[in-house]
PDB file of C-alpha atoms in Angstrom:
ATOM      1  CA  GLU Z 305      64.894 -88.866 233.629  1.00 96.00           C
ATOM      2  CA  ILE Z 306      67.120 -90.068 236.445  1.00 98.00           C
ATOM      3  CA  VAL Z 307      68.485 -87.297 238.630  1.00 98.00           C
ATOM      4  CA  MET Z 308      72.011 -87.621 240.001  1.00 98.00           C
ATOM      5  CA  THR Z 309      73.308 -85.812 243.058  1.00 98.00           C
ATOM      6  CA  GLN Z 310      76.787 -85.745 244.595  1.00 98.00           C
ATOM      7  CA  SER Z 311      78.204 -84.681 247.924  1.00 98.00           C
ATOM      8  CA  PRO Z 312      80.212 -82.857 248.841  1.00 98.00           C
ATOM      9  CA  LEU Z 313      80.512 -80.519 245.887  1.00 98.00           C
ATOM     10  CA  SER Z 314      83.911 -79.365 247.118  1.00 98.00           C
ATOM     11  CA  LEU Z 315      86.424 -81.539 248.902  1.00 98.00           C
ATOM     12  CA  PRO Z 316      89.756 -80.195 250.163  1.00 97.00           C
ATOM     13  CA  VAL Z 317      92.063 -83.094 250.890  1.00 95.00           C
ATOM     14  CA  THR Z 318      95.418 -83.662 252.537  1.00 95.00           C
ATOM     15  CA  PRO Z 319      97.896 -85.791 250.582  1.00 95.00           C
ATOM     16  CA  GLY Z 320      98.208 -89.232 252.075  1.00 95.00           C
ATOM     17  CA  GLU Z 321      94.766 -89.154 253.629  1.00 96.00           C
ATOM     18  CA  ALA Z 322      91.625 -90.874 252.387  1.00 96.00           C
ATOM     19  CA  ALA Z 323      88.816 -89.135 250.572  1.00 97.00           C
ATOM     20  CA  SER Z 324      85.260 -90.158 249.863  1.00 98.00           C
ATOM     21  CA  ILE Z 325      82.610 -88.867 247.448  1.00 98.00           C
ATOM     22  CA  SER Z 326      78.960 -89.814 247.590  1.00 98.00           C
ATOM     23  CA  CYS Z 327      76.661 -90.158 244.598  1.00 98.00           C
ATOM     24  CA  ARG Z 328      72.923 -90.748 244.702  1.00 98.00           C
ATOM     25  CA  SER Z 329      70.442 -91.479 241.970  1.00 98.00           C
ATOM     26  CA  SER Z 330      66.708 -90.798 241.972  1.00 98.00           C
ATOM     27  CA  GLN Z 331      66.050 -94.338 240.738  1.00 98.00           C
ATOM     28  CA  SER Z 332      67.780 -97.624 241.305  1.00 98.00           C
ATOM     29  CA  LEU Z 333      70.666 -98.269 238.932  1.00 98.00           C
ATOM     30  CA  LEU Z 334      70.577-102.018 239.567  1.00 97.00           C
ATOM     31  CA  HIS Z 335      70.027-103.866 236.309  1.00 95.00           C
ATOM     32  CA  SER Z 336      68.271-107.204 236.129  1.00 95.00           C
ATOM     33  CA  ASN Z 337      71.666-108.717 235.336  1.00 92.00           C
ATOM     34  CA  GLY Z 338      72.789-107.889 238.866  1.00 94.00           C
ATOM     35  CA  TYR Z 339      75.126-105.023 237.979  1.00 95.00           C
ATOM     36  CA  ASN Z 340      74.769-101.388 238.961  1.00 97.00           C
ATOM     37  CA  TYR Z 341      75.095 -99.149 235.934  1.00 97.00           C
ATOM     38  CA  LEU Z 342      77.084 -96.354 237.517  1.00 98.00           C
ATOM     39  CA  ASP Z 343      80.340 -94.860 236.236  1.00 98.00           C
ATOM     40  CA  TRP Z 344      82.845 -92.540 237.846  1.00 98.00           C
ATOM     41  CA  TYR Z 345      84.898 -90.106 235.778  1.00 98.00           C
ATOM     42  CA  ARG Z 346      87.624 -87.696 236.730  1.00 98.00           C
ATOM     43  CA  GLN Z 347      88.420 -84.501 234.874  1.00 98.00           C
ATOM     44  CA  LYS Z 348      91.811 -83.072 235.707  1.00 97.00           C
ATOM     45  CA  PRO Z 349      92.255 -79.316 235.202  1.00 96.00           C
ATOM     46  CA  GLY Z 350      92.480 -78.473 231.520  1.00 96.00           C
ATOM     47  CA  GLN Z 351      91.953 -82.076 230.424  1.00 97.00           C
ATOM     48  CA  SER Z 352      89.188 -84.260 229.081  1.00 98.00           C
ATOM     49  CA  PRO Z 353      87.399 -86.594 231.482  1.00 98.00           C
ATOM     50  CA  GLN Z 354      88.702 -90.105 232.011  1.00 98.00           C
ATOM     51  CA  LEU Z 355      86.926 -93.245 233.133  1.00 98.00           C
ATOM     52  CA  LEU Z 356      87.815 -94.444 236.629  1.00 98.00           C
ATOM     53  CA  ILE Z 357      85.103 -96.914 237.643  1.00 97.00           C
ATOM     54  CA  TYR Z 358      82.377 -98.708 235.711  1.00 97.00           C
ATOM     55  CA  LEU Z 359      79.461-100.829 236.891  1.00 96.00           C
ATOM     56  CA  GLY Z 360      79.734 -99.200 240.282  1.00 97.00           C
ATOM     57  CA  SER Z 361      82.821-100.982 241.512  1.00 97.00           C
ATOM     58  CA  TYR Z 362      85.077-102.123 238.675  1.00 96.00           C
ATOM     59  CA  ARG Z 363      88.240-100.151 238.060  1.00 97.00           C
ATOM     60  CA  ALA Z 364      88.912 -99.223 234.472  1.00 96.00           C
ATOM     61  CA  SER Z 365      92.098-100.409 232.886  1.00 94.00           C
ATOM     62  CA  GLY Z 366      95.147 -98.575 234.222  1.00 96.00           C
ATOM     63  CA  VAL Z 367      93.375 -96.981 237.176  1.00 97.00           C
ATOM     64  CA  PRO Z 368      95.389 -97.315 240.403  1.00 96.00           C
ATOM     65  CA  ASP Z 369      93.937 -99.517 243.120  1.00 96.00           C
ATOM     66  CA  ARG Z 370      93.847 -96.455 245.380  1.00 97.00           C
ATOM     67  CA  PHE Z 371      90.505 -95.810 243.705  1.00 98.00           C
ATOM     68  CA  SER Z 372      87.544 -97.950 244.662  1.00 98.00           C
ATOM     69  CA  GLY Z 373      83.842 -97.789 244.003  1.00 98.00           C
ATOM     70  CA  SER Z 374      81.081 -99.255 246.086  1.00 98.00           C
ATOM     71  CA  GLY Z 375      77.345 -99.112 246.589  1.00 98.00           C
ATOM     72  CA  SER Z 376      74.200-100.471 245.073  1.00 97.00           C
ATOM     73  CA  GLY Z 377      70.762 -99.329 244.034  1.00 97.00           C
ATOM     74  CA  THR Z 378      70.693 -95.588 244.577  1.00 98.00           C
ATOM     75  CA  ASP Z 379      73.677 -94.930 246.854  1.00 98.00           C
ATOM     76  CA  PHE Z 380      77.263 -95.082 245.666  1.00 98.00           C
ATOM     77  CA  THR Z 381      80.663 -94.039 246.940  1.00 98.00           C
ATOM     78  CA  LEU Z 382      84.016 -93.352 245.345  1.00 98.00           C
ATOM     79  CA  LYS Z 383      86.948 -93.704 247.717  1.00 98.00           C
ATOM     80  CA  ILE Z 384      90.536 -92.643 247.233  1.00 97.00           C
ATOM     81  CA  SER Z 385      92.593 -94.468 249.822  1.00 93.00           C
ATOM     82  CA  LYS Z 386      95.636 -92.212 249.849  1.00 93.00           C
ATOM     83  CA  VAL Z 387      95.174 -88.971 247.984  1.00 96.00           C
ATOM     84  CA  GLU Z 388      98.026 -87.756 245.862  1.00 96.00           C
ATOM     85  CA  ALA Z 389      98.557 -84.238 244.562  1.00 94.00           C
ATOM     86  CA  ASP Z 390      97.839 -85.515 241.039  1.00 95.00           C
ATOM     87  CA  ASP Z 391      94.315 -86.538 242.073  1.00 96.00           C
ATOM     88  CA  VAL Z 392      93.034 -82.973 241.967  1.00 97.00           C
ATOM     89  CA  GLY Z 393      90.174 -82.378 239.601  1.00 98.00           C
ATOM     90  CA  VAL Z 394      86.438 -82.740 239.323  1.00 98.00           C
ATOM     91  CA  TYR Z 395      84.893 -86.157 239.869  1.00 98.00           C
ATOM     92  CA  TYR Z 396      81.603 -87.022 238.215  1.00 98.00           C
ATOM     93  CA  CYS Z 397      79.302 -89.977 238.625  1.00 98.00           C
ATOM     94  CA  MET Z 398      77.089 -90.931 235.699  1.00 98.00           C
ATOM     95  CA  GLN Z 399      74.140 -93.271 235.439  1.00 98.00           C
ATOM     96  CA  ALA Z 400      74.414 -95.635 232.489  1.00 97.00           C
ATOM     97  CA  LEU Z 401      71.162 -97.512 232.985  1.00 97.00           C
ATOM     98  CA  GLN Z 402      68.789 -95.342 231.013  1.00 97.00           C
ATOM     99  CA  ILE Z 403      68.680 -92.836 228.232  1.00 97.00           C
ATOM    100  CA  PRO Z 404      69.373 -89.999 228.662  1.00 97.00           C
ATOM    101  CA  ARG Z 405      72.691 -90.584 230.373  1.00 98.00           C
ATOM    102  CA  VAL Z 406      72.943 -88.176 233.282  1.00 98.00           C
ATOM    103  CA  PHE Z 407      76.011 -86.978 235.108  1.00 98.00           C
ATOM    104  CA  GLY Z 408      76.124 -85.770 238.664  1.00 98.00           C
ATOM    105  CA  PRO Z 409      77.037 -82.106 239.257  1.00 98.00           C
ATOM    106  CA  GLY Z 410      80.639 -82.992 240.040  1.00 98.00           C
ATOM    107  CA  THR Z 411      82.818 -82.867 243.136  1.00 98.00           C
ATOM    108  CA  LYS Z 412      85.852 -80.638 242.997  1.00 98.00           C
ATOM    109  CA  VAL Z 413      88.795 -82.183 244.791  1.00 97.00           C
ATOM    110  CA  ASP Z 414      91.725 -79.965 245.626  1.00 96.00           C
ATOM    111  CA  ILE Z 415      94.669 -80.039 247.977  1.00 93.00           C
ATOM    112  CA  LYS Z 416      94.434 -78.283 251.335  1.00 89.00           C
TER     113      LYS Z 416
ATOM    114  CA  GLN D 307      92.689 -91.571 219.866  1.00 95.00           C
ATOM    115  CA  LEU D 308      89.717 -89.374 219.099  1.00 97.00           C
ATOM    116  CA  VAL D 309      90.141 -85.993 217.440  1.00 97.00           C
ATOM    117  CA  GLU D 310      87.214 -83.614 217.180  1.00 98.00           C
ATOM    118  CA  SER D 311      86.993 -80.777 214.707  1.00 98.00           C
ATOM    119  CA  GLY D 312      84.453 -78.436 213.186  1.00 98.00           C
ATOM    120  CA  GLY D 313      83.770 -76.165 216.122  1.00 97.00           C
ATOM    121  CA  GLY D 314      83.647 -72.416 215.786  1.00 97.00           C
ATOM    122  CA  LEU D 315      81.579 -69.270 216.078  1.00 98.00           C
ATOM    123  CA  VAL D 316      78.089 -69.372 214.600  1.00 98.00           C
ATOM    124  CA  GLN D 317      75.076 -67.092 214.829  1.00 98.00           C
ATOM    125  CA  PRO D 318      71.865 -68.175 216.542  1.00 98.00           C
ATOM    126  CA  GLY D 319      69.780 -70.208 214.150  1.00 98.00           C
ATOM    127  CA  GLY D 320      72.847 -71.318 212.260  1.00 98.00           C
ATOM    128  CA  SER D 321      74.295 -74.756 211.640  1.00 98.00           C
ATOM    129  CA  LEU D 322      77.564 -76.498 212.253  1.00 98.00           C
ATOM    130  CA  ARG D 323      78.883 -80.012 211.689  1.00 98.00           C
ATOM    131  CA  LEU D 324      81.305 -81.532 214.141  1.00 98.00           C
ATOM    132  CA  SER D 325      83.546 -84.430 213.206  1.00 98.00           C
ATOM    133  CA  CYS D 326      85.289 -86.965 215.391  1.00 98.00           C
ATOM    134  CA  GLU D 327      88.031 -88.972 213.734  1.00 97.00           C
ATOM    135  CA  ALA D 328      89.078 -92.167 215.436  1.00 96.00           C
ATOM    136  CA  SER D 329      92.369 -93.965 215.148  1.00 94.00           C
ATOM    137  CA  GLY D 330      93.960 -96.961 216.770  1.00 93.00           C
ATOM    138  CA  PHE D 331      90.842 -99.091 217.056  1.00 90.00           C
ATOM    139  CA  THR D 332      88.066-100.566 214.943  1.00 86.00           C
ATOM    140  CA  LEU D 333      85.290 -98.007 215.081  1.00 89.00           C
ATOM    141  CA  ASN D 334      82.408-100.362 214.280  1.00 89.00           C
ATOM    142  CA  GLN D 335      82.911-102.201 217.563  1.00 90.00           C
ATOM    143  CA  TYR D 336      82.154 -99.111 219.578  1.00 94.00           C
ATOM    144  CA  TRP D 337      79.186 -97.027 220.497  1.00 96.00           C
ATOM    145  CA  MET D 338      80.047 -93.363 220.095  1.00 97.00           C
ATOM    146  CA  ASN D 339      78.734 -90.503 222.169  1.00 98.00           C
ATOM    147  CA  TRP D 340      78.836 -86.743 222.181  1.00 98.00           C
ATOM    148  CA  VAL D 341      79.061 -85.037 225.567  1.00 98.00           C
ATOM    149  CA  ARG D 342      79.200 -81.279 226.025  1.00 98.00           C
ATOM    150  CA  GLN D 343      80.431 -78.995 228.738  1.00 98.00           C
ATOM    151  CA  VAL D 344      80.031 -75.293 229.244  1.00 98.00           C
ATOM    152  CA  PRO D 345      83.469 -74.121 230.444  1.00 95.00           C
ATOM    153  CA  GLY D 346      83.559 -74.251 234.215  1.00 94.00           C
ATOM    154  CA  LYS D 347      80.344 -76.260 234.396  1.00 97.00           C
ATOM    155  CA  GLY D 348      79.388 -79.928 234.427  1.00 98.00           C
ATOM    156  CA  LEU D 349      79.152 -82.636 231.796  1.00 98.00           C
ATOM    157  CA  VAL D 350      75.996 -83.099 229.740  1.00 98.00           C
ATOM    158  CA  TRP D 351      75.332 -86.099 227.524  1.00 98.00           C
ATOM    159  CA  VAL D 352      74.090 -85.119 224.077  1.00 98.00           C
ATOM    160  CA  ALA D 353      73.718 -88.158 221.815  1.00 98.00           C
ATOM    161  CA  ARG D 354      74.889 -91.670 221.065  1.00 98.00           C
ATOM    162  CA  ILE D 355      75.031 -94.044 218.124  1.00 97.00           C
ATOM    163  CA  SER D 356      75.616 -97.784 218.027  1.00 95.00           C
ATOM    164  CA  GLY D 357      78.474 -99.425 216.179  1.00 93.00           C
ATOM    165  CA  ASP D 358      76.423-100.181 213.094  1.00 93.00           C
ATOM    166  CA  GLY D 359      74.403 -96.973 213.298  1.00 94.00           C
ATOM    167  CA  SER D 360      71.120 -98.774 213.869  1.00 95.00           C
ATOM    168  CA  THR D 361      70.455 -97.306 217.313  1.00 96.00           C
ATOM    169  CA  ILE D 362      70.527 -93.567 217.934  1.00 98.00           C
ATOM    170  CA  ASN D 363      69.448 -91.591 220.978  1.00 98.00           C
ATOM    171  CA  TYR D 364      69.406 -87.907 221.857  1.00 98.00           C
ATOM    172  CA  ALA D 365      69.012 -85.694 224.867  1.00 98.00           C
ATOM    173  CA  ASP D 366      65.659 -83.921 224.812  1.00 98.00           C
ATOM    174  CA  SER D 367      67.426 -80.561 224.625  1.00 98.00           C
ATOM    175  CA  VAL D 368      68.831 -81.341 221.161  1.00 98.00           C
ATOM    176  CA  LYS D 369      66.255 -83.732 219.735  1.00 98.00           C
ATOM    177  CA  GLY D 370      65.014 -82.554 216.359  1.00 97.00           C
ATOM    178  CA  ARG D 371      67.915 -80.135 215.966  1.00 98.00           C
ATOM    179  CA  PHE D 372      71.020 -82.351 216.168  1.00 98.00           C
ATOM    180  CA  THR D 373      71.794 -85.456 214.139  1.00 98.00           C
ATOM    181  CA  ILE D 374      74.471 -87.976 215.015  1.00 98.00           C
ATOM    182  CA  SER D 375      75.853 -90.205 212.295  1.00 98.00           C
ATOM    183  CA  ARG D 376      78.907 -92.256 211.502  1.00 97.00           C
ATOM    184  CA  ASP D 377      80.960 -93.463 208.569  1.00 96.00           C
ATOM    185  CA  ASN D 378      82.910 -96.472 209.759  1.00 93.00           C
ATOM    186  CA  SER D 379      84.815 -96.637 206.483  1.00 94.00           C
ATOM    187  CA  LYS D 380      86.220 -93.204 207.301  1.00 95.00           C
ATOM    188  CA  ASN D 381      86.575 -93.924 211.034  1.00 95.00           C
ATOM    189  CA  THR D 382      84.551 -90.811 211.695  1.00 97.00           C
ATOM    190  CA  VAL D 383      81.505 -89.841 213.714  1.00 98.00           C
ATOM    191  CA  TYR D 384      79.564 -86.661 213.054  1.00 98.00           C
ATOM    192  CA  LEU D 385      77.239 -84.329 214.893  1.00 98.00           C
ATOM    193  CA  GLN D 386      75.174 -82.145 212.609  1.00 98.00           C
ATOM    194  CA  MET D 387      73.834 -79.226 214.608  1.00 98.00           C
ATOM    195  CA  THR D 388      71.066 -76.999 213.273  1.00 98.00           C
ATOM    196  CA  SER D 389      68.881 -74.239 214.714  1.00 98.00           C
ATOM    197  CA  LEU D 390      71.668 -73.478 217.142  1.00 98.00           C
ATOM    198  CA  ARG D 391      70.919 -71.529 220.304  1.00 98.00           C
ATOM    199  CA  GLY D 392      73.040 -69.660 222.802  1.00 97.00           C
ATOM    200  CA  GLU D 393      72.624 -72.495 225.270  1.00 97.00           C
ATOM    201  CA  ASP D 394      74.367 -74.841 222.824  1.00 98.00           C
ATOM    202  CA  THR D 395      77.599 -72.962 223.453  1.00 98.00           C
ATOM    203  CA  ALA D 396      79.990 -75.506 224.951  1.00 98.00           C
ATOM    204  CA  ILE D 397      82.981 -77.716 224.463  1.00 98.00           C
ATOM    205  CA  TYR D 398      81.834 -80.830 222.629  1.00 98.00           C
ATOM    206  CA  TYR D 399      83.596 -84.087 223.429  1.00 98.00           C
ATOM    207  CA  CYS D 400      83.446 -87.257 221.412  1.00 98.00           C
ATOM    208  CA  THR D 401      83.664 -90.450 223.451  1.00 98.00           C
ATOM    209  CA  LYS D 402      83.751 -94.155 222.742  1.00 96.00           C
ATOM    210  CA  ARG D 403      82.241 -97.060 224.579  1.00 93.00           C
ATOM    211  CA  MET D 404      82.815-100.671 223.560  1.00 86.00           C
ATOM    212  CA  SER D 405      79.888-102.750 222.402  1.00 85.00           C
ATOM    213  CA  PRO D 406      78.415-105.198 224.926  1.00 88.00           C
ATOM    214  CA  ASN D 407      79.831-108.153 223.012  1.00 87.00           C
ATOM    215  CA  LEU D 408      83.330-106.693 222.999  1.00 87.00           C
ATOM    216  CA  ALA D 409      83.080-105.807 226.686  1.00 90.00           C
ATOM    217  CA  LEU D 410      82.014-109.367 227.384  1.00 89.00           C
ATOM    218  CA  VAL D 411      85.023-110.758 225.532  1.00 88.00           C
ATOM    219  CA  LEU D 412      87.550-108.376 227.074  1.00 88.00           C
ATOM    220  CA  TYR D 413      86.180-107.868 230.560  1.00 89.00           C
ATOM    221  CA  ASP D 414      83.556-110.568 231.061  1.00 86.00           C
ATOM    222  CA  LYS D 415      80.940-107.846 231.534  1.00 89.00           C
ATOM    223  CA  TYR D 416      78.226-106.553 229.215  1.00 88.00           C
ATOM    224  CA  TYR D 417      79.185-102.978 229.862  1.00 91.00           C
ATOM    225  CA  TYR D 418      82.333-100.898 230.033  1.00 93.00           C
ATOM    226  CA  GLY D 419      82.209 -97.157 230.436  1.00 94.00           C
ATOM    227  CA  MET D 420      83.276 -94.370 228.089  1.00 96.00           C
ATOM    228  CA  ASP D 421      86.962 -95.160 228.147  1.00 95.00           C
ATOM    229  CA  LEU D 422      88.288 -92.672 225.627  1.00 96.00           C
ATOM    230  CA  TRP D 423      87.443 -89.020 225.204  1.00 98.00           C
ATOM    231  CA  GLY D 424      88.668 -86.607 222.599  1.00 98.00           C
ATOM    232  CA  GLN D 425      90.212 -83.266 223.467  1.00 97.00           C
ATOM    233  CA  GLY D 426      86.994 -81.458 222.596  1.00 98.00           C
ATOM    234  CA  THR D 427      85.993 -78.820 220.086  1.00 98.00           C
ATOM    235  CA  THR D 428      84.469 -75.499 221.105  1.00 98.00           C
ATOM    236  CA  VAL D 429      81.164 -74.274 219.724  1.00 98.00           C
ATOM    237  CA  THR D 430      80.145 -70.695 220.376  1.00 98.00           C
ATOM    238  CA  VAL D 431      76.683 -69.513 219.381  1.00 98.00           C
ATOM    239  CA  SER D 432      76.543 -65.750 219.429  1.00 97.00           C
TER     240      SER D 432
END
């Protein structure tokens, strides 16, 4: 089973500033088709999770371009270019290469 | 949308069947998953089923106890849970993920993440 880790686990942010979350997998998530099977999800307080990024770097439909995903193999990053107050929540990465799907422990983003 | 139901309070060793009713899209074009979350904790993938029901996978923690199924004619996915344990207590979310062929047509990729989640249904084993 692939193990997913995230850092930091807590991230206080200032509105208007950039924020970055790291995600690492115990095995490469690079598929033979050239894509990295890594998703990012955000769970706002009291809500269900929502898809932000798929295949490591592709924004899901309707996701603002303030959100970007990067990385390959075992190291990935989610960046929020200009944090807004509405961005608070817990951000999870998830490997989608193998069964079982595994989520990272989550990074809680809140406003300073 | 996805609407889960069937959660509740059950004794250890008991059974429960969760339902997830889909609307607004053609269910047979989507893989369906169940993901659970202990309140205040992280997300844990539980099971998945392909659009035609031919491929099914489970997390080791529920294998042999939980059964995922679907009835596309009723736009509904199910999770039959038996031999329930205290550690099964969680909010259970139903999620959809488009089939590789649909993702290829819509997004020119063979994969698109879990793009719709239900509101969740709470299962308490006590």
